[in-house]
PDB file of C-alpha atoms in Angstrom:
ATOM      1  CA  MET A  50      87.813 -57.728  21.871  1.00  0.00           C
ATOM      2  CA  GLU A  51      87.702 -56.505  25.399  1.00  0.00           C
ATOM      3  CA  LYS A  52      90.737 -54.301  25.016  1.00  0.00           C
ATOM      4  CA  LEU A  53      89.233 -52.659  22.046  1.00  0.00           C
ATOM      5  CA  LEU A  54      86.607 -51.984  24.244  1.00  0.00           C
ATOM      6  CA  PHE A  55      88.160 -50.915  27.033  1.00  0.00           C
ATOM      7  CA  LEU A  56      90.244 -48.780  24.834  1.00  0.00           C
ATOM      8  CA  LEU A  57      87.384 -47.335  22.697  1.00  0.00           C
ATOM      9  CA  LEU A  58      85.433 -46.280  26.387  1.00  0.00           C
ATOM     10  CA  LEU A  59      89.203 -44.880  27.474  1.00  0.00           C
ATOM     11  CA  ALA A  60      89.348 -42.818  24.682  1.00  0.00           C
ATOM     12  CA  VAL A  61      85.537 -41.500  25.210  1.00  0.00           C
ATOM     13  CA  VAL A  62      86.554 -40.392  29.303  1.00  0.00           C
ATOM     14  CA  VAL A  63      89.526 -38.624  27.998  1.00  0.00           C
ATOM     15  CA  SER A  64      87.704 -36.773  25.270  1.00  0.00           C
ATOM     16  CA  ALA A  65      84.925 -35.943  27.808  1.00  0.00           C
ATOM     17  CA  ARG A  66      87.260 -34.520  30.153  1.00  0.00           C
ATOM     18  CA  LYS A  67      88.643 -32.358  27.979  1.00  0.00           C
ATOM     19  CA  SER A  68      85.653 -30.757  26.230  1.00  0.00           C
ATOM     20  CA  ARG A  69      85.297 -28.346  29.388  1.00  0.00           C
ATOM     21  CA  GLU A  70      83.235 -24.678  29.190  1.00  0.00           C
ATOM     22  CA  TRP A  71      83.904 -22.932  26.893  1.00  0.00           C
ATOM     23  CA  ASP A  72      86.170 -19.621  27.691  1.00  0.00           C
ATOM     24  CA  TYR A  73      84.850 -16.542  26.606  1.00  0.00           C
ATOM     25  CA  ARG A  74      87.520 -14.185  28.075  1.00  0.00           C
ATOM     26  CA  SER A  75      90.810 -15.919  26.659  1.00  0.00           C
ATOM     27  CA  ASP A  76      88.913 -15.497  23.171  1.00  0.00           C
ATOM     28  CA  ALA A  77      88.140 -11.825  24.438  1.00  0.00           C
ATOM     29  CA  ARG A  78      92.267 -10.727  24.697  1.00  0.00           C
ATOM     30  CA  LYS A  79      92.729 -12.543  21.035  1.00  0.00           C
ATOM     31  CA  VAL A  80      89.981 -10.048  19.425  1.00  0.00           C
ATOM     32  CA  ASN A  81      91.563  -6.676  17.466  1.00  0.00           C
ATOM     33  CA  MET A  82      90.224  -3.758  18.880  1.00  0.00           C
ATOM     34  CA  ARG A  83      90.465  -1.872  15.412  1.00  0.00           C
ATOM     35  CA  GLY A  84      88.468  -4.296  13.413  1.00  0.00           C
ATOM     36  CA  CYS A  85      85.650  -3.739  15.742  1.00  0.00           C
ATOM     37  CA  ALA A  86      85.893  -0.108  15.508  1.00  0.00           C
ATOM     38  CA  ASN A  87      85.872   0.075  12.175  1.00  0.00           C
ATOM     39  CA  LEU A  88      83.259  -2.680  11.779  1.00  0.00           C
ATOM     40  CA  THR A  89      80.948   0.206  14.076  1.00  0.00           C
ATOM     41  CA  ASN A  90      81.956   2.654  11.949  1.00  0.00           C
ATOM     42  CA  VAL A  91      80.772   0.925   8.736  1.00  0.00           C
ATOM     43  CA  LEU A  92      77.554   0.041  10.480  1.00  0.00           C
ATOM     44  CA  ASP A  93      77.363   3.760  12.072  1.00  0.00           C
ATOM     45  CA  ASN A  94      77.570   4.978   8.595  1.00  0.00           C
ATOM     46  CA  TRP A  95      74.852   2.406   6.584  1.00  0.00           C
ATOM     47  CA  LYS A  96      72.677   2.829   9.910  1.00  0.00           C
ATOM     48  CA  PHE A  97      72.578   6.391   8.436  1.00  0.00           C
ATOM     49  CA  ALA A  98      72.275   6.246   5.042  1.00  0.00           C
ATOM     50  CA  ILE A  99      69.641   3.649   5.001  1.00  0.00           C
ATOM     51  CA  MET A 100      67.554   6.675   7.492  1.00  0.00           C
ATOM     52  CA  THR A 101      68.545   9.058   5.315  1.00  0.00           C
ATOM     53  CA  GLN A 102      66.793   7.360   1.972  1.00  0.00           C
ATOM     54  CA  ILE A 103      63.618   6.384   3.863  1.00  0.00           C
ATOM     55  CA  LYS A 104      63.249   9.700   4.915  1.00  0.00           C
ATOM     56  CA  ASP A 105      63.710  11.073   1.681  1.00  0.00           C
ATOM     57  CA  LEU A 106      61.165   8.723   0.237  1.00  0.00           C
ATOM     58  CA  LEU A 107      59.195   9.905   2.650  1.00  0.00           C
ATOM     59  CA  LEU A 108      58.928  13.127   2.693  1.00  0.00           C
ATOM     60  CA  HIS A 109      59.655  13.787  -1.440  1.00  0.00           C
ATOM     61  CA  ASP A 110      58.059  10.665  -3.282  1.00  0.00           C
ATOM     62  CA  HIS A 111      55.834   8.745  -0.764  1.00  0.00           C
ATOM     63  CA  GLN A 112      53.826   7.335  -3.556  1.00  0.00           C
ATOM     64  CA  THR A 113      56.050   4.933  -4.277  1.00  0.00           C
ATOM     65  CA  VAL A 114      56.259   3.797  -0.250  1.00  0.00           C
ATOM     66  CA  LEU A 115      53.079   3.879   0.876  1.00  0.00           C
ATOM     67  CA  PRO A 116      49.805   2.893  -0.743  1.00  0.00           C
ATOM     68  CA  ASP A 117      47.503   5.788  -1.767  1.00  0.00           C
ATOM     69  CA  TYR A 118      44.877   5.680   0.585  1.00  0.00           C
ATOM     70  CA  GLY A 119      42.318   8.013  -1.732  1.00  0.00           C
ATOM     71  CA  ARG A 120      41.577   5.238  -4.007  1.00  0.00           C
ATOM     72  CA  ILE A 121      40.069   2.966  -1.223  1.00  0.00           C
ATOM     73  CA  HIS A 122      36.828   5.514  -1.387  1.00  0.00           C
ATOM     74  CA  THR A 123      35.255   3.249   1.673  1.00  0.00           C
ATOM     75  CA  LEU A 124      37.977   3.660   3.910  1.00  0.00           C
ATOM     76  CA  SER A 125      38.545   7.392   2.829  1.00  0.00           C
ATOM     77  CA  GLU A 126      34.635   8.068   3.855  1.00  0.00           C
ATOM     78  CA  ALA A 127      34.904   6.046   6.899  1.00  0.00           C
ATOM     79  CA  LEU A 128      37.752   8.053   8.034  1.00  0.00           C
ATOM     80  CA  ASP A 129      35.816  11.351   7.026  1.00  0.00           C
ATOM     81  CA  ASP A 130      32.905   9.574   9.275  1.00  0.00           C
ATOM     82  CA  LEU A 131      35.046   9.178  12.327  1.00  0.00           C
ATOM     83  CA  TYR A 132      36.988  12.614  11.961  1.00  0.00           C
ATOM     84  CA  LYS A 133      33.397  14.248  12.002  1.00  0.00           C
ATOM     85  CA  GLU A 134      32.244  12.053  14.960  1.00  0.00           C
ATOM     86  CA  PHE A 135      35.213  12.956  16.964  1.00  0.00           C
ATOM     87  CA  ASN A 136      34.436  17.179  16.194  1.00  0.00           C
ATOM     88  CA  ALA A 137      30.975  16.730  17.013  1.00  0.00           C
ATOM     89  CA  LEU A 138      31.489  14.985  20.475  1.00  0.00           C
ATOM     90  CA  LYS A 139      34.177  17.170  20.913  1.00  0.00           C
ATOM     91  CA  GLU A 140      31.598  20.471  20.501  1.00  0.00           C
ATOM     92  CA  ARG A 141      29.273  18.625  22.854  1.00  0.00           C
ATOM     93  CA  LEU A 142      31.542  18.280  25.373  1.00  0.00           C
ATOM     94  CA  ILE A 143      32.465  21.875  25.620  1.00  0.00           C
ATOM     95  CA  GLU A 144      28.735  22.514  25.567  1.00  0.00           C
ATOM     96  CA  LEU A 145      27.844  20.514  28.669  1.00  0.00           C
ATOM     97  CA  THR A 146      30.872  21.978  30.509  1.00  0.00           C
ATOM     98  CA  SER A 147      29.682  25.259  30.199  1.00  0.00           C
ATOM     99  CA  LYS A 148      26.587  24.337  31.219  1.00  0.00           C
ATOM    100  CA  PHE A 149      27.390  22.606  34.331  1.00  0.00           C
ATOM    101  CA  GLU A 150      29.991  25.992  35.172  1.00  0.00           C
ATOM    102  CA  GLY A 151      26.871  27.350  36.912  1.00  0.00           C
ATOM    103  CA  VAL A 152      26.052  23.959  38.825  1.00  0.00           C
ATOM    104  CA  GLU A 153      29.695  23.982  39.772  1.00  0.00           C
ATOM    105  CA  LEU A 154      29.629  27.573  41.230  1.00  0.00           C
ATOM    106  CA  PHE A 155      26.341  26.705  42.837  1.00  0.00           C
ATOM    107  CA  VAL A 156      27.545  23.744  44.743  1.00  0.00           C
ATOM    108  CA  ASP A 157      30.887  25.633  45.580  1.00  0.00           C
ATOM    109  CA  GLU A 158      29.066  28.366  47.141  1.00  0.00           C
ATOM    110  CA  LEU A 159      26.581  25.375  49.292  1.00  0.00           C
ATOM    111  CA  LYS A 160      29.919  23.331  50.362  1.00  0.00           C
ATOM    112  CA  ALA A 161      31.159  27.577  51.822  1.00  0.00           C
ATOM    113  CA  ALA A 162      28.216  28.366  53.749  1.00  0.00           C
ATOM    114  CA  ARG A 163      28.027  24.697  55.296  1.00  0.00           C
ATOM    115  CA  HIS A 164      32.072  25.461  55.883  1.00  0.00           C
ATOM    116  CA  ALA A 165      30.982  28.191  57.382  1.00  0.00           C
ATOM    117  CA  ALA A 166      28.245  26.948  59.594  1.00  0.00           C
ATOM    118  CA  ARG A 167      29.947  24.451  60.890  1.00  0.00           C
ATOM    119  CA  ILE A 168      32.648  27.030  61.898  1.00  0.00           C
ATOM    120  CA  GLY A 169      30.007  28.741  63.552  1.00  0.00           C
ATOM    121  CA  GLU A 170      28.891  26.005  65.294  1.00  0.00           C
ATOM    122  CA  ARG A 171      31.828  25.112  66.564  1.00  0.00           C
ATOM    123  CA  ARG A 172      32.417  28.524  68.075  1.00  0.00           C
ATOM    124  CA  VAL A 173      29.059  29.077  69.599  1.00  0.00           C
ATOM    125  CA  GLN A 174      29.560  25.438  71.875  1.00  0.00           C
ATOM    126  CA  SER A 175      32.901  26.792  72.779  1.00  0.00           C
ATOM    127  CA  THR A 176      31.396  29.578  73.841  1.00  0.00           C
ATOM    128  CA  HIS A 177      29.392  27.894  75.895  1.00  0.00           C
ATOM    129  CA  GLU A 178      32.047  25.800  77.317  1.00  0.00           C
ATOM    130  CA  LYS A 179      33.874  28.754  78.479  1.00  0.00           C
ATOM    131  CA  LEU A 180      30.580  30.183  80.083  1.00  0.00           C
ATOM    132  CA  GLY A 181      30.337  26.883  82.232  1.00  0.00           C
ATOM    133  CA  SER A 182      26.203  26.175  80.877  1.00  0.00           C
ATOM    134  CA  ASP A 183      25.862  22.175  79.431  1.00  0.00           C
ATOM    135  CA  GLY A 184      25.803  23.742  75.866  1.00  0.00           C
ATOM    136  CA  PRO A 185      22.525  23.713  73.271  1.00  0.00           C
ATOM    137  CA  ARG A 186      19.703  21.834  74.648  1.00  0.00           C
ATOM    138  CA  ARG A 187      18.397  19.274  73.060  1.00  0.00           C
ATOM    139  CA  ARG A 188      14.762  18.237  72.594  1.00  0.00           C
ATOM    140  CA  VAL A 189      13.780  14.452  73.857  1.00  0.00           C
ATOM    141  CA  VAL A 190      10.714  13.441  72.381  1.00  0.00           C
ATOM    142  CA  VAL A 191       9.118  10.081  74.837  1.00  0.00           C
ATOM    143  CA  ARG A 192       6.200   8.793  72.529  1.00  0.00           C
ATOM    144  CA  LYS A 193       2.875   7.889  74.600  1.00  0.00           C
ATOM    145  CA  VAL A 194       1.736   4.113  73.629  1.00  0.00           C
ATOM    146  CA  LYS A 195      -1.682   3.593  74.131  1.00  0.00           C
ATOM    147  CA  LYS A 196      -2.258   0.086  75.767  1.00  0.00           C
ATOM    148  CA  GLN A 197      -5.447  -1.878  75.348  1.00  0.00           C
ATOM    149  CA  VAL A 198      -7.484  -2.778  78.542  1.00  0.00           C
ATOM    150  CA  VAL A 199      -8.217  -5.921  78.261  1.00  0.00           C
ATOM    151  CA  LYS A 200     -11.756  -6.659  80.822  1.00  0.00           C
ATOM    152  CA  PRO A 201     -12.127  -9.646  82.608  1.00  0.00           C
ATOM    153  CA  ARG A 202     -14.981 -11.919  81.681  1.00  0.00           C
ATOM    154  CA  PRO A 203     -17.562 -12.375  83.540  1.00  0.00           C
TER     155      PRO A 203
END
């Protein structure tokens, strides 16, 4: 019995050592390339034929492939309402854009005037610096704080 168990264990170990990784490179060398090329051509031809038939069906006999959405009245009305609402929003956007053109023009002019004023201030400051003066005089405001006078009690 022990010999039989030992032989069984030995057979399992030997068979486990033989089952190595699959060597795909040796199998790849055995592949017939003509067969692959022929198979690729067949698949390409099938794809072209199927796509051509589907295109012809969609162009010429689309009722057989696609459902008739005209029969679904509520869906048709909902699509019409959505289309009308989209067009109304587009028109409102055009109106608002035309109204804001004047505001945009005013803001651009205001920015240009401020920019020109800043450039003018810089030029004035630079001329004061060249002349050696202290530059534009600043007004200093001094607050007068009135303190309450406390009279001593007799």
